């Protein structure tokens, strides 16, 4: 063991461990990532998430409950013919939080399996609701405009993309070719676009008035939210969106394919973008249901990948959790583990030939060997096993802690501790 630590020190590898700081039991299964936001502008962040039994929960960053809003409603026998009674009010996606009304107070917006959109005040009291004709499984998007107006965009399994004003009035609704379970994106090109995908694999781009600007067909259901980003300073933004056909697509603002990167599994969530290797160009990080976490360069070339033991469904997070000035990649897998990877990957030998790798205990720093030395791979720094399948995570920037939602109903708060 002393030899292993000596090699770590010579190679500049990170030390320390990941430990659980606190745990909150919601009492219900969790289906999506939390959001971390100072809801009431008191200078302290809250953690907000939805549950399978239809509750929206707000806790503080120490794991203490602040309030719970119940979206559970009674349903008629006819409604229950089309709904599963156990999941009829489930909250499948991450809520969105913003000052919707321009009153210097934030609102919380989320949808349910029963097709109801809720808008809450920052204390968890209901402001208004809107009823769609099918489940709302993607996160609603709040867009604030320069003229102090706001809009909410969201899709439904009833095939419609809805655009509501801040009081719940429908500006317009657009009927797509199939149900919408993905989260739309409002993309600020010269002419703004609302881009979203459907269950048939079609990607739509609409104008602010709801007119079709272009369409792009993939070969699989779209669950991931698109993102628009300029990957090289001064270049035009590109649109990146994953599909269940296993491809990550890079499109220009006209909907023309610039490149695609193929994986062996569905890509279910939004990519993360950052300059992870300080080369002045942004890299693309995402997970796939082929069990891998990928890092691509701006042209779609793979920099590295790291294989877990099951699907990587939620978006990875890029953050410096040990305060050493270098970013890490944080990703949760359905194998119940949080993986924290070196952002630059393995640009050196994974081990010294002739010395066997040592598998660390849960939470310890380690570099597990899964491939031959010399290849460009993701390099694991730490790994932490949770009590359930990881459905999403977030980072509290103030204390660099990781919030992990699991299907067991537990919210874990993980922190980096110094030392071996």
mmCIF file of C-alpha atoms in Angstrom:
data_model
loop_
_atom_site.group_PDB
_atom_site.id
_atom_site.type_symbol
_atom_site.label_atom_id
_atom_site.label_comp_id
_atom_site.label_asym_id
_atom_site.label_seq_id
_atom_site.Cartn_x
_atom_site.Cartn_y
_atom_site.Cartn_z
ATOM 1 C CA UNK A 1 0.000 0.000 0.000
ATOM 2 C CA UNK A 2 2.866 2.381 0.778
ATOM 3 C CA UNK A 3 4.268 1.743 -2.691
ATOM 4 C CA UNK A 4 0.903 2.678 -4.238
ATOM 5 C CA UNK A 5 0.739 5.947 -2.294
ATOM 6 C CA UNK A 6 4.321 6.746 -3.320
ATOM 7 C CA UNK A 7 3.404 6.369 -6.998
ATOM 8 C CA UNK A 8 0.347 8.584 -6.457
ATOM 9 C CA UNK A 9 2.494 11.316 -4.992
ATOM 10 C CA UNK A 10 5.113 11.093 -7.752
ATOM 11 C CA UNK A 11 2.424 11.269 -10.446
ATOM 12 C CA UNK A 12 0.565 14.136 -8.774
ATOM 13 C CA UNK A 13 -2.602 12.159 -8.264
ATOM 14 C CA UNK A 14 -5.252 13.391 -5.894
ATOM 15 C CA UNK A 15 -5.672 12.146 -2.354
ATOM 16 C CA UNK A 16 -8.487 12.212 0.148
ATOM 17 C CA UNK A 17 -11.843 10.501 0.135
ATOM 18 C CA UNK A 18 -15.541 11.122 -0.479
ATOM 19 C CA UNK A 19 -17.723 10.835 2.603
ATOM 20 C CA UNK A 20 -21.407 11.189 3.383
ATOM 21 C CA UNK A 21 -22.120 14.423 5.243
ATOM 22 C CA UNK A 22 -25.869 13.914 5.734
ATOM 23 C CA UNK A 23 -28.810 11.989 4.317
ATOM 24 C CA UNK A 24 -32.481 12.931 3.878
ATOM 25 C CA UNK A 25 -35.204 10.309 3.412
ATOM 26 C CA UNK A 26 -38.108 11.633 1.334
ATOM 27 C CA UNK A 27 -40.310 8.600 2.001
ATOM 28 C CA UNK A 28 -40.937 8.087 -1.713
ATOM 29 C CA UNK A 29 -39.015 7.073 -4.801
ATOM 30 C CA UNK A 30 -37.146 9.866 -6.590
ATOM 31 C CA UNK A 31 -37.160 10.039 -10.375
ATOM 32 C CA UNK A 32 -34.924 12.974 -11.330
ATOM 33 C CA UNK A 33 -32.184 15.402 -10.364
ATOM 34 C CA UNK A 34 -32.521 18.054 -7.647
ATOM 35 C CA UNK A 35 -32.045 21.766 -8.257
ATOM 36 C CA UNK A 36 -29.947 23.945 -5.921
ATOM 37 C CA UNK A 37 -31.099 27.564 -5.688
ATOM 38 C CA UNK A 38 -31.572 30.357 -3.158
ATOM 39 C CA UNK A 39 -35.342 30.375 -3.546
ATOM 40 C CA UNK A 40 -36.255 33.007 -0.967
ATOM 41 C CA UNK A 41 -33.187 35.255 -1.465
ATOM 42 C CA UNK A 42 -32.061 34.954 2.149
ATOM 43 C CA UNK A 43 -28.487 34.226 1.122
ATOM 44 C CA UNK A 44 -28.816 30.476 1.742
ATOM 45 C CA UNK A 45 -29.318 27.843 -0.928
ATOM 46 C CA UNK A 46 -32.191 25.361 -0.899
ATOM 47 C CA UNK A 47 -32.391 21.932 -2.529
ATOM 48 C CA UNK A 48 -35.671 21.266 -4.337
ATOM 49 C CA UNK A 49 -36.820 17.979 -5.865
ATOM 50 C CA UNK A 50 -39.955 16.057 -6.764
ATOM 51 C CA UNK A 51 -41.046 12.581 -5.682
ATOM 52 C CA UNK A 52 -42.881 9.657 -7.238
ATOM 53 C CA UNK A 53 -45.847 10.165 -4.895
ATOM 54 C CA UNK A 54 -46.349 13.736 -6.122
ATOM 55 C CA UNK A 55 -44.614 15.876 -3.527
ATOM 56 C CA UNK A 56 -42.286 18.786 -4.172
ATOM 57 C CA UNK A 57 -39.790 19.037 -1.324
ATOM 58 C CA UNK A 58 -37.550 21.912 -0.255
ATOM 59 C CA UNK A 59 -34.693 21.236 2.180
ATOM 60 C CA UNK A 60 -31.777 23.415 3.277
ATOM 61 C CA UNK A 61 -28.144 22.585 2.498
ATOM 62 C CA UNK A 62 -27.839 20.823 5.851
ATOM 63 C CA UNK A 63 -30.644 18.386 5.012
ATOM 64 C CA UNK A 64 -33.380 19.993 7.107
ATOM 65 C CA UNK A 65 -36.874 20.162 5.622
ATOM 66 C CA UNK A 66 -38.205 23.658 4.885
ATOM 67 C CA UNK A 67 -41.542 22.843 3.230
ATOM 68 C CA UNK A 68 -43.402 20.201 1.234
ATOM 69 C CA UNK A 69 -46.045 20.847 -1.420
ATOM 70 C CA UNK A 70 -48.380 17.990 -2.345
ATOM 71 C CA UNK A 71 -49.512 17.706 -5.951
ATOM 72 C CA UNK A 72 -51.584 14.635 -5.116
ATOM 73 C CA UNK A 73 -55.115 15.033 -6.437
ATOM 74 C CA UNK A 74 -58.213 12.897 -6.648
ATOM 75 C CA UNK A 75 -58.878 11.386 -10.064
ATOM 76 C CA UNK A 76 -62.081 10.112 -11.586
ATOM 77 C CA UNK A 77 -62.517 6.482 -12.546
ATOM 78 C CA UNK A 78 -62.270 7.490 -16.196
ATOM 79 C CA UNK A 79 -58.969 9.304 -15.588
ATOM 80 C CA UNK A 80 -57.561 6.341 -13.697
ATOM 81 C CA UNK A 81 -58.292 4.134 -16.712
ATOM 82 C CA UNK A 82 -55.501 6.043 -18.482
ATOM 83 C CA UNK A 83 -53.273 6.631 -15.442
ATOM 84 C CA UNK A 84 -51.426 4.284 -13.120
ATOM 85 C CA UNK A 85 -52.903 4.960 -9.675
ATOM 86 C CA UNK A 86 -49.454 4.553 -8.057
ATOM 87 C CA UNK A 87 -47.796 7.112 -10.325
ATOM 88 C CA UNK A 88 -50.675 9.372 -11.376
ATOM 89 C CA UNK A 89 -49.204 12.462 -9.698
ATOM 90 C CA UNK A 90 -45.514 11.595 -10.036
ATOM 91 C CA UNK A 91 -42.980 14.346 -10.675
ATOM 92 C CA UNK A 92 -40.642 12.920 -13.321
ATOM 93 C CA UNK A 93 -38.359 15.877 -13.939
ATOM 94 C CA UNK A 94 -36.341 18.569 -12.231
ATOM 95 C CA UNK A 95 -38.363 21.685 -11.339
ATOM 96 C CA UNK A 96 -37.335 25.068 -12.681
ATOM 97 C CA UNK A 97 -36.885 28.196 -10.545
ATOM 98 C CA UNK A 98 -36.845 31.839 -11.654
ATOM 99 C CA UNK A 99 -38.486 35.202 -11.036
ATOM 100 C CA UNK A 100 -41.362 34.534 -13.382
ATOM 101 C CA UNK A 101 -43.400 37.627 -12.476
ATOM 102 C CA UNK A 102 -40.572 40.204 -12.349
ATOM 103 C CA UNK A 103 -41.544 40.977 -8.741
ATOM 104 C CA UNK A 104 -38.097 40.176 -7.283
ATOM 105 C CA UNK A 105 -39.453 36.924 -5.868
ATOM 106 C CA UNK A 106 -38.694 33.528 -7.374
ATOM 107 C CA UNK A 107 -41.301 31.027 -8.459
ATOM 108 C CA UNK A 108 -41.014 27.240 -8.800
ATOM 109 C CA UNK A 109 -42.471 25.524 -11.885
ATOM 110 C CA UNK A 110 -42.937 21.780 -12.390
ATOM 111 C CA UNK A 111 -45.226 19.294 -14.119
ATOM 112 C CA UNK A 112 -46.777 15.961 -13.149
ATOM 113 C CA UNK A 113 -47.737 12.647 -14.686
ATOM 114 C CA UNK A 114 -51.379 13.775 -14.524
ATOM 115 C CA UNK A 115 -50.541 16.548 -17.014
ATOM 116 C CA UNK A 116 -50.787 19.434 -14.588
ATOM 117 C CA UNK A 117 -48.290 22.289 -14.562
ATOM 118 C CA UNK A 118 -47.845 23.924 -11.146
ATOM 119 C CA UNK A 119 -46.428 27.350 -10.354
ATOM 120 C CA UNK A 120 -45.561 27.875 -6.686
ATOM 121 C CA UNK A 121 -44.444 30.881 -4.696
ATOM 122 C CA UNK A 122 -41.033 30.696 -3.020
ATOM 123 C CA UNK A 123 -42.653 29.502 0.243
ATOM 124 C CA UNK A 124 -44.269 26.493 -1.425
ATOM 125 C CA UNK A 125 -47.751 28.017 -1.738
ATOM 126 C CA UNK A 126 -49.563 27.458 -5.040
ATOM 127 C CA UNK A 127 -49.841 30.436 -7.382
ATOM 128 C CA UNK A 128 -51.642 28.846 -10.337
ATOM 129 C CA UNK A 129 -51.940 25.626 -12.367
ATOM 130 C CA UNK A 130 -52.461 24.665 -15.990
ATOM 131 C CA UNK A 131 -53.919 21.392 -17.253
ATOM 132 C CA UNK A 132 -52.432 19.708 -20.349
ATOM 133 C CA UNK A 133 -53.995 16.643 -21.947
ATOM 134 C CA UNK A 134 -51.133 14.261 -21.229
ATOM 135 C CA UNK A 135 -48.253 13.655 -18.811
ATOM 136 C CA UNK A 136 -45.578 16.349 -18.418
ATOM 137 C CA UNK A 137 -42.303 14.455 -18.059
ATOM 138 C CA UNK A 138 -39.747 17.035 -19.141
ATOM 139 C CA UNK A 139 -38.679 20.050 -17.105
ATOM 140 C CA UNK A 140 -40.540 23.264 -17.988
ATOM 141 C CA UNK A 141 -38.348 26.112 -19.235
ATOM 142 C CA UNK A 142 -38.797 29.655 -17.898
ATOM 143 C CA UNK A 143 -37.666 32.366 -20.293
ATOM 144 C CA UNK A 144 -37.470 36.017 -19.222
ATOM 145 C CA UNK A 145 -37.541 38.632 -21.979
ATOM 146 C CA UNK A 146 -36.066 42.145 -22.053
ATOM 147 C CA UNK A 147 -39.484 43.831 -21.942
ATOM 148 C CA UNK A 148 -40.139 42.388 -18.460
ATOM 149 C CA UNK A 149 -42.312 39.629 -19.842
ATOM 150 C CA UNK A 150 -41.818 35.928 -19.152
ATOM 151 C CA UNK A 151 -42.890 32.693 -20.747
ATOM 152 C CA UNK A 152 -42.999 29.015 -19.820
ATOM 153 C CA UNK A 153 -42.264 26.384 -22.465
ATOM 154 C CA UNK A 154 -43.010 22.711 -21.853
ATOM 155 C CA UNK A 155 -43.979 19.607 -23.769
ATOM 156 C CA UNK A 156 -46.551 16.922 -23.029
ATOM 157 C CA UNK A 157 -47.272 13.373 -24.103
ATOM 158 C CA UNK A 158 -50.399 14.862 -25.711
ATOM 159 C CA UNK A 159 -47.998 15.863 -28.587
ATOM 160 C CA UNK A 160 -48.187 19.582 -27.797
ATOM 161 C CA UNK A 161 -45.472 22.065 -26.961
ATOM 162 C CA UNK A 162 -47.070 24.808 -24.858
ATOM 163 C CA UNK A 163 -45.996 28.430 -24.485
ATOM 164 C CA UNK A 164 -47.710 30.131 -21.528
ATOM 165 C CA UNK A 165 -47.337 33.625 -20.133
ATOM 166 C CA UNK A 166 -46.486 34.344 -16.497
ATOM 167 C CA UNK A 167 -50.144 34.058 -15.461
ATOM 168 C CA UNK A 168 -50.869 30.752 -17.194
ATOM 169 C CA UNK A 169 -52.502 32.077 -20.362
ATOM 170 C CA UNK A 170 -51.638 30.171 -23.561
ATOM 171 C CA UNK A 171 -49.701 32.283 -26.048
ATOM 172 C CA UNK A 172 -49.701 29.357 -28.463
ATOM 173 C CA UNK A 173 -49.415 25.578 -28.571
ATOM 174 C CA UNK A 174 -47.754 23.563 -31.303
ATOM 175 C CA UNK A 175 -48.809 20.014 -32.152
ATOM 176 C CA UNK A 176 -45.832 17.801 -32.994
ATOM 177 C CA UNK A 177 -45.814 14.426 -34.735
ATOM 178 C CA UNK A 178 -45.716 12.461 -31.449
ATOM 179 C CA UNK A 179 -45.526 12.810 -27.685
ATOM 180 C CA UNK A 180 -42.926 15.093 -26.101
ATOM 181 C CA UNK A 181 -41.058 13.785 -23.044
ATOM 182 C CA UNK A 182 -37.917 15.846 -23.467
ATOM 183 C CA UNK A 183 -37.210 19.275 -22.037
ATOM 184 C CA UNK A 184 -37.277 22.072 -24.661
ATOM 185 C CA UNK A 185 -34.605 24.760 -24.890
ATOM 186 C CA UNK A 186 -34.905 28.444 -25.717
ATOM 187 C CA UNK A 187 -31.814 29.141 -27.826
ATOM 188 C CA UNK A 188 -30.671 32.733 -28.281
ATOM 189 C CA UNK A 189 -29.498 32.852 -31.871
ATOM 190 C CA UNK A 190 -29.972 36.056 -33.907
ATOM 191 C CA UNK A 191 -33.498 34.775 -34.380
ATOM 192 C CA UNK A 192 -34.457 32.888 -31.181
ATOM 193 C CA UNK A 193 -35.370 29.221 -31.566
ATOM 194 C CA UNK A 194 -37.356 26.881 -29.348
ATOM 195 C CA UNK A 195 -35.790 23.453 -29.947
ATOM 196 C CA UNK A 196 -37.128 20.132 -28.645
ATOM 197 C CA UNK A 197 -37.343 16.459 -29.544
ATOM 198 C CA UNK A 198 -40.224 14.016 -29.723
ATOM 199 C CA UNK A 199 -40.843 10.328 -29.075
ATOM 200 C CA UNK A 200 -40.557 9.626 -32.809
ATOM 201 C CA UNK A 201 -37.008 10.984 -32.865
ATOM 202 C CA UNK A 202 -37.888 14.242 -34.598
ATOM 203 C CA UNK A 203 -36.115 17.416 -33.541
ATOM 204 C CA UNK A 204 -38.154 20.587 -34.099
ATOM 205 C CA UNK A 205 -37.005 24.205 -34.142
ATOM 206 C CA UNK A 206 -39.813 26.756 -33.755
ATOM 207 C CA UNK A 207 -39.795 30.528 -33.989
ATOM 208 C CA UNK A 208 -40.896 32.656 -31.062
ATOM 209 C CA UNK A 209 -44.322 32.722 -32.719
ATOM 210 C CA UNK A 210 -44.552 28.928 -32.890
ATOM 211 C CA UNK A 211 -43.783 28.477 -36.582
ATOM 212 C CA UNK A 212 -41.628 25.560 -37.763
ATOM 213 C CA UNK A 213 -38.213 26.820 -38.856
ATOM 214 C CA UNK A 214 -36.731 23.376 -39.486
ATOM 215 C CA UNK A 215 -36.952 19.692 -38.545
ATOM 216 C CA UNK A 216 -34.291 17.016 -38.165
ATOM 217 C CA UNK A 217 -35.055 13.300 -37.962
ATOM 218 C CA UNK A 218 -33.102 10.923 -35.729
ATOM 219 C CA UNK A 219 -33.702 7.190 -35.375
ATOM 220 C CA UNK A 220 -34.646 7.092 -31.707
ATOM 221 C CA UNK A 221 -36.801 8.723 -29.066
ATOM 222 C CA UNK A 222 -35.511 12.084 -27.823
ATOM 223 C CA UNK A 223 -35.351 12.429 -24.040
ATOM 224 C CA UNK A 224 -32.362 14.769 -23.818
ATOM 225 C CA UNK A 225 -32.590 18.551 -23.694
ATOM 226 C CA UNK A 226 -30.712 20.371 -26.472
ATOM 227 C CA UNK A 227 -28.058 22.957 -25.688
ATOM 228 C CA UNK A 228 -26.557 25.721 -27.843
ATOM 229 C CA UNK A 229 -22.961 26.729 -27.213
ATOM 230 C CA UNK A 230 -20.029 28.329 -29.005
ATOM 231 C CA UNK A 231 -17.342 25.682 -28.583
ATOM 232 C CA UNK A 232 -14.570 27.935 -29.897
ATOM 233 C CA UNK A 233 -14.436 31.613 -28.960
ATOM 234 C CA UNK A 234 -15.731 33.762 -31.801
ATOM 235 C CA UNK A 235 -17.400 30.876 -33.645
ATOM 236 C CA UNK A 236 -21.139 30.544 -34.128
ATOM 237 C CA UNK A 237 -22.984 28.496 -31.494
ATOM 238 C CA UNK A 238 -23.905 24.929 -32.363
ATOM 239 C CA UNK A 239 -26.784 22.783 -31.124
ATOM 240 C CA UNK A 240 -25.940 19.549 -29.306
ATOM 241 C CA UNK A 241 -28.605 16.952 -28.576
ATOM 242 C CA UNK A 242 -28.546 13.234 -27.836
ATOM 243 C CA UNK A 243 -30.971 10.597 -29.053
ATOM 244 C CA UNK A 244 -32.026 7.110 -27.996
ATOM 245 C CA UNK A 245 -30.496 5.954 -31.291
ATOM 246 C CA UNK A 246 -27.136 6.285 -29.483
ATOM 247 C CA UNK A 247 -25.925 9.342 -31.353
ATOM 248 C CA UNK A 248 -24.958 12.769 -30.111
ATOM 249 C CA UNK A 249 -25.863 15.209 -32.886
ATOM 250 C CA UNK A 250 -24.176 18.535 -33.554
ATOM 251 C CA UNK A 251 -26.353 20.816 -35.700
ATOM 252 C CA UNK A 252 -26.038 24.399 -36.859
ATOM 253 C CA UNK A 253 -28.796 26.954 -36.319
ATOM 254 C CA UNK A 254 -30.354 25.923 -39.658
ATOM 255 C CA UNK A 255 -30.729 22.322 -38.520
ATOM 256 C CA UNK A 256 -27.915 20.995 -40.708
ATOM 257 C CA UNK A 257 -25.789 18.195 -39.305
ATOM 258 C CA UNK A 258 -22.187 19.226 -38.681
ATOM 259 C CA UNK A 259 -21.137 15.934 -37.090
ATOM 260 C CA UNK A 260 -22.435 13.126 -34.900
ATOM 261 C CA UNK A 261 -20.782 10.830 -32.394
ATOM 262 C CA UNK A 262 -22.096 7.281 -32.064
ATOM 263 C CA UNK A 263 -22.293 5.366 -28.789
ATOM 264 C CA UNK A 264 -23.775 1.918 -28.154
ATOM 265 C CA UNK A 265 -26.634 3.124 -25.956
ATOM 266 C CA UNK A 266 -29.329 5.762 -25.613
ATOM 267 C CA UNK A 267 -28.285 9.287 -24.625
ATOM 268 C CA UNK A 268 -31.012 10.463 -22.260
ATOM 269 C CA UNK A 269 -29.851 13.796 -20.857
ATOM 270 C CA UNK A 270 -28.314 17.143 -21.705
ATOM 271 C CA UNK A 271 -24.576 17.340 -22.335
ATOM 272 C CA UNK A 272 -22.307 19.430 -20.106
ATOM 273 C CA UNK A 273 -19.895 21.931 -21.668
ATOM 274 C CA UNK A 274 -16.628 23.364 -20.279
ATOM 275 C CA UNK A 275 -12.986 23.891 -21.175
ATOM 276 C CA UNK A 276 -11.789 20.972 -19.071
ATOM 277 C CA UNK A 277 -8.177 20.852 -20.338
ATOM 278 C CA UNK A 278 -7.479 24.610 -20.536
ATOM 279 C CA UNK A 279 -6.813 24.603 -24.282
ATOM 280 C CA UNK A 280 -9.101 27.572 -24.986
ATOM 281 C CA UNK A 281 -11.709 25.320 -26.578
ATOM 282 C CA UNK A 282 -14.758 23.834 -24.875
ATOM 283 C CA UNK A 283 -15.240 20.111 -24.436
ATOM 284 C CA UNK A 284 -18.458 18.075 -24.360
ATOM 285 C CA UNK A 285 -19.203 15.669 -21.487
ATOM 286 C CA UNK A 286 -22.156 13.262 -21.464
ATOM 287 C CA UNK A 287 -23.311 9.820 -20.397
ATOM 288 C CA UNK A 288 -24.777 6.946 -22.376
ATOM 289 C CA UNK A 289 -26.750 3.786 -21.692
ATOM 290 C CA UNK A 290 -23.760 1.853 -23.012
ATOM 291 C CA UNK A 291 -22.487 2.444 -19.416
ATOM 292 C CA UNK A 292 -19.904 5.064 -20.452
ATOM 293 C CA UNK A 293 -19.078 8.661 -19.644
ATOM 294 C CA UNK A 294 -17.629 10.448 -22.688
ATOM 295 C CA UNK A 295 -15.498 13.542 -23.249
ATOM 296 C CA UNK A 296 -15.385 14.893 -26.812
ATOM 297 C CA UNK A 297 -13.540 17.837 -28.289
ATOM 298 C CA UNK A 298 -15.263 20.645 -30.227
ATOM 299 C CA UNK A 299 -15.148 18.626 -33.469
ATOM 300 C CA UNK A 300 -16.754 15.501 -32.016
ATOM 301 C CA UNK A 301 -13.502 13.558 -31.588
ATOM 302 C CA UNK A 302 -13.330 11.430 -28.442
ATOM 303 C CA UNK A 303 -10.817 12.609 -25.872
ATOM 304 C CA UNK A 304 -11.579 9.844 -23.414
ATOM 305 C CA UNK A 305 -14.316 7.610 -22.049
ATOM 306 C CA UNK A 306 -14.815 5.851 -18.737
ATOM 307 C CA UNK A 307 -16.877 2.677 -18.343
ATOM 308 C CA UNK A 308 -19.145 2.143 -15.335
ATOM 309 C CA UNK A 309 -21.134 -1.022 -14.600
ATOM 310 C CA UNK A 310 -24.540 0.199 -15.788
ATOM 311 C CA UNK A 311 -26.310 3.032 -17.586
ATOM 312 C CA UNK A 312 -25.296 6.659 -17.146
ATOM 313 C CA UNK A 313 -28.596 8.472 -17.584
ATOM 314 C CA UNK A 314 -28.360 11.832 -15.776
ATOM 315 C CA UNK A 315 -26.199 14.715 -16.979
ATOM 316 C CA UNK A 316 -22.636 14.739 -15.617
ATOM 317 C CA UNK A 317 -21.534 17.752 -13.572
ATOM 318 C CA UNK A 318 -18.289 19.677 -13.980
ATOM 319 C CA UNK A 319 -17.011 21.216 -10.731
ATOM 320 C CA UNK A 320 -13.906 21.636 -8.562
ATOM 321 C CA UNK A 321 -15.026 19.747 -5.453
ATOM 322 C CA UNK A 322 -11.635 19.576 -3.697
ATOM 323 C CA UNK A 323 -10.709 23.256 -4.227
ATOM 324 C CA UNK A 324 -7.413 22.515 -5.961
ATOM 325 C CA UNK A 325 -8.137 24.774 -8.948
ATOM 326 C CA UNK A 326 -8.825 21.839 -11.290
ATOM 327 C CA UNK A 327 -12.246 20.690 -12.441
ATOM 328 C CA UNK A 328 -13.574 17.188 -11.890
ATOM 329 C CA UNK A 329 -16.295 15.276 -13.726
ATOM 330 C CA UNK A 330 -19.052 13.977 -11.433
ATOM 331 C CA UNK A 331 -21.392 11.350 -12.847
ATOM 332 C CA UNK A 332 -23.923 8.976 -11.332
ATOM 333 C CA UNK A 333 -24.565 5.520 -12.729
ATOM 334 C CA UNK A 334 -27.439 3.081 -12.425
ATOM 335 C CA UNK A 335 -24.847 0.782 -10.814
ATOM 336 C CA UNK A 336 -25.479 2.884 -7.643
ATOM 337 C CA UNK A 337 -22.105 4.582 -7.722
ATOM 338 C CA UNK A 338 -21.012 8.195 -8.023
ATOM 339 C CA UNK A 339 -17.854 8.445 -10.115
ATOM 340 C CA UNK A 340 -15.537 11.430 -9.857
ATOM 341 C CA UNK A 341 -13.120 11.577 -12.759
ATOM 342 C CA UNK A 342 -10.064 13.613 -13.637
ATOM 343 C CA UNK A 343 -11.269 16.103 -16.242
ATOM 344 C CA UNK A 344 -8.237 15.568 -18.477
ATOM 345 C CA UNK A 345 -8.447 11.782 -18.576
ATOM 346 C CA UNK A 346 -5.471 9.412 -18.544
ATOM 347 C CA UNK A 347 -2.663 11.015 -20.489
ATOM 348 C CA UNK A 348 -0.152 8.728 -18.755
ATOM 349 C CA UNK A 349 0.143 5.054 -17.911
ATOM 350 C CA UNK A 350 -2.729 3.840 -15.764
ATOM 351 C CA UNK A 351 -0.295 1.722 -13.754
ATOM 352 C CA UNK A 352 3.368 0.852 -13.646
ATOM 353 C CA UNK A 353 3.829 -2.444 -15.535
ATOM 354 C CA UNK A 354 4.667 -5.263 -13.151
ATOM 355 C CA UNK A 355 2.757 -3.781 -10.216
ATOM 356 C CA UNK A 356 -0.861 -4.893 -9.882
ATOM 357 C CA UNK A 357 -3.675 -2.384 -9.470
ATOM 358 C CA UNK A 358 -5.296 -2.067 -6.040
ATOM 359 C CA UNK A 359 -9.055 -1.629 -5.833
ATOM 360 C CA UNK A 360 -10.014 0.947 -3.208
ATOM 361 C CA UNK A 361 -12.805 0.831 -0.693
ATOM 362 C CA UNK A 362 -15.928 2.937 -1.160
ATOM 363 C CA UNK A 363 -15.115 6.640 -1.027
ATOM 364 C CA UNK A 364 -11.358 6.215 -1.383
ATOM 365 C CA UNK A 365 -9.122 7.742 -4.001
ATOM 366 C CA UNK A 366 -8.150 5.141 -6.578
ATOM 367 C CA UNK A 367 -7.307 4.377 -10.193
ATOM 368 C CA UNK A 368 -8.948 1.100 -11.177
ATOM 369 C CA UNK A 369 -7.401 -0.568 -14.217
ATOM 370 C CA UNK A 370 -9.926 -1.686 -16.811
ATOM 371 C CA UNK A 371 -7.969 -1.287 -20.077
ATOM 372 C CA UNK A 372 -4.443 -1.749 -21.381
ATOM 373 C CA UNK A 373 -1.931 0.977 -20.400
ATOM 374 C CA UNK A 374 -1.257 3.804 -22.835
ATOM 375 C CA UNK A 375 -4.791 4.320 -24.111
ATOM 376 C CA UNK A 376 -6.711 7.543 -23.576
ATOM 377 C CA UNK A 377 -9.232 6.730 -20.867
ATOM 378 C CA UNK A 378 -11.220 8.460 -18.217
ATOM 379 C CA UNK A 379 -9.278 8.405 -14.967
ATOM 380 C CA UNK A 380 -11.241 7.714 -11.797
ATOM 381 C CA UNK A 381 -10.221 9.719 -8.748
ATOM 382 C CA UNK A 382 -12.949 8.716 -6.312
ATOM 383 C CA UNK A 383 -15.975 6.445 -6.234
ATOM 384 C CA UNK A 384 -18.840 6.335 -3.733
ATOM 385 C CA UNK A 385 -21.566 3.679 -3.541
ATOM 386 C CA UNK A 386 -25.065 4.805 -2.577
ATOM 387 C CA UNK A 387 -28.105 2.839 -1.383
ATOM 388 C CA UNK A 388 -30.057 3.120 -4.617
ATOM 389 C CA UNK A 389 -29.931 3.756 -8.350
ATOM 390 C CA UNK A 390 -28.680 7.298 -8.968
ATOM 391 C CA UNK A 391 -31.265 9.328 -10.880
ATOM 392 C CA UNK A 392 -29.529 12.704 -10.705
ATOM 393 C CA UNK A 393 -27.135 14.937 -8.839
ATOM 394 C CA UNK A 394 -26.166 18.557 -8.311
ATOM 395 C CA UNK A 395 -23.381 20.541 -6.649
ATOM 396 C CA UNK A 396 -23.677 23.153 -3.897
ATOM 397 C CA UNK A 397 -20.986 25.608 -5.030
ATOM 398 C CA UNK A 398 -20.728 27.327 -1.642
ATOM 399 C CA UNK A 399 -19.371 24.268 0.148
ATOM 400 C CA UNK A 400 -18.450 22.104 -2.888
ATOM 401 C CA UNK A 401 -20.717 19.298 -1.712
ATOM 402 C CA UNK A 402 -22.524 16.871 -4.016
ATOM 403 C CA UNK A 403 -26.288 16.297 -3.763
ATOM 404 C CA UNK A 404 -27.302 12.838 -4.988
ATOM 405 C CA UNK A 405 -30.881 11.677 -5.615
ATOM 406 C CA UNK A 406 -31.520 7.939 -5.640
ATOM 407 C CA UNK A 407 -34.557 5.880 -6.537
ATOM 408 C CA UNK A 408 -34.598 4.627 -2.939
ATOM 409 C CA UNK A 409 -36.005 8.022 -1.960
ATOM 410 C CA UNK A 410 -32.851 9.169 -0.229
ATOM 411 C CA UNK A 411 -30.962 12.373 -0.891
ATOM 412 C CA UNK A 412 -27.269 12.034 -0.038
ATOM 413 C CA UNK A 413 -24.903 14.912 0.623
ATOM 414 C CA UNK A 414 -21.306 13.939 -0.160
ATOM 415 C CA UNK A 415 -18.168 15.942 0.617
ATOM 416 C CA UNK A 416 -14.473 15.628 -0.105
ATOM 417 C CA UNK A 417 -12.289 15.035 2.940
ATOM 418 C CA UNK A 418 -8.549 15.672 2.807
ATOM 419 C CA UNK A 419 -5.975 12.992 3.531
ATOM 420 C CA UNK A 420 -5.396 9.470 2.204
#
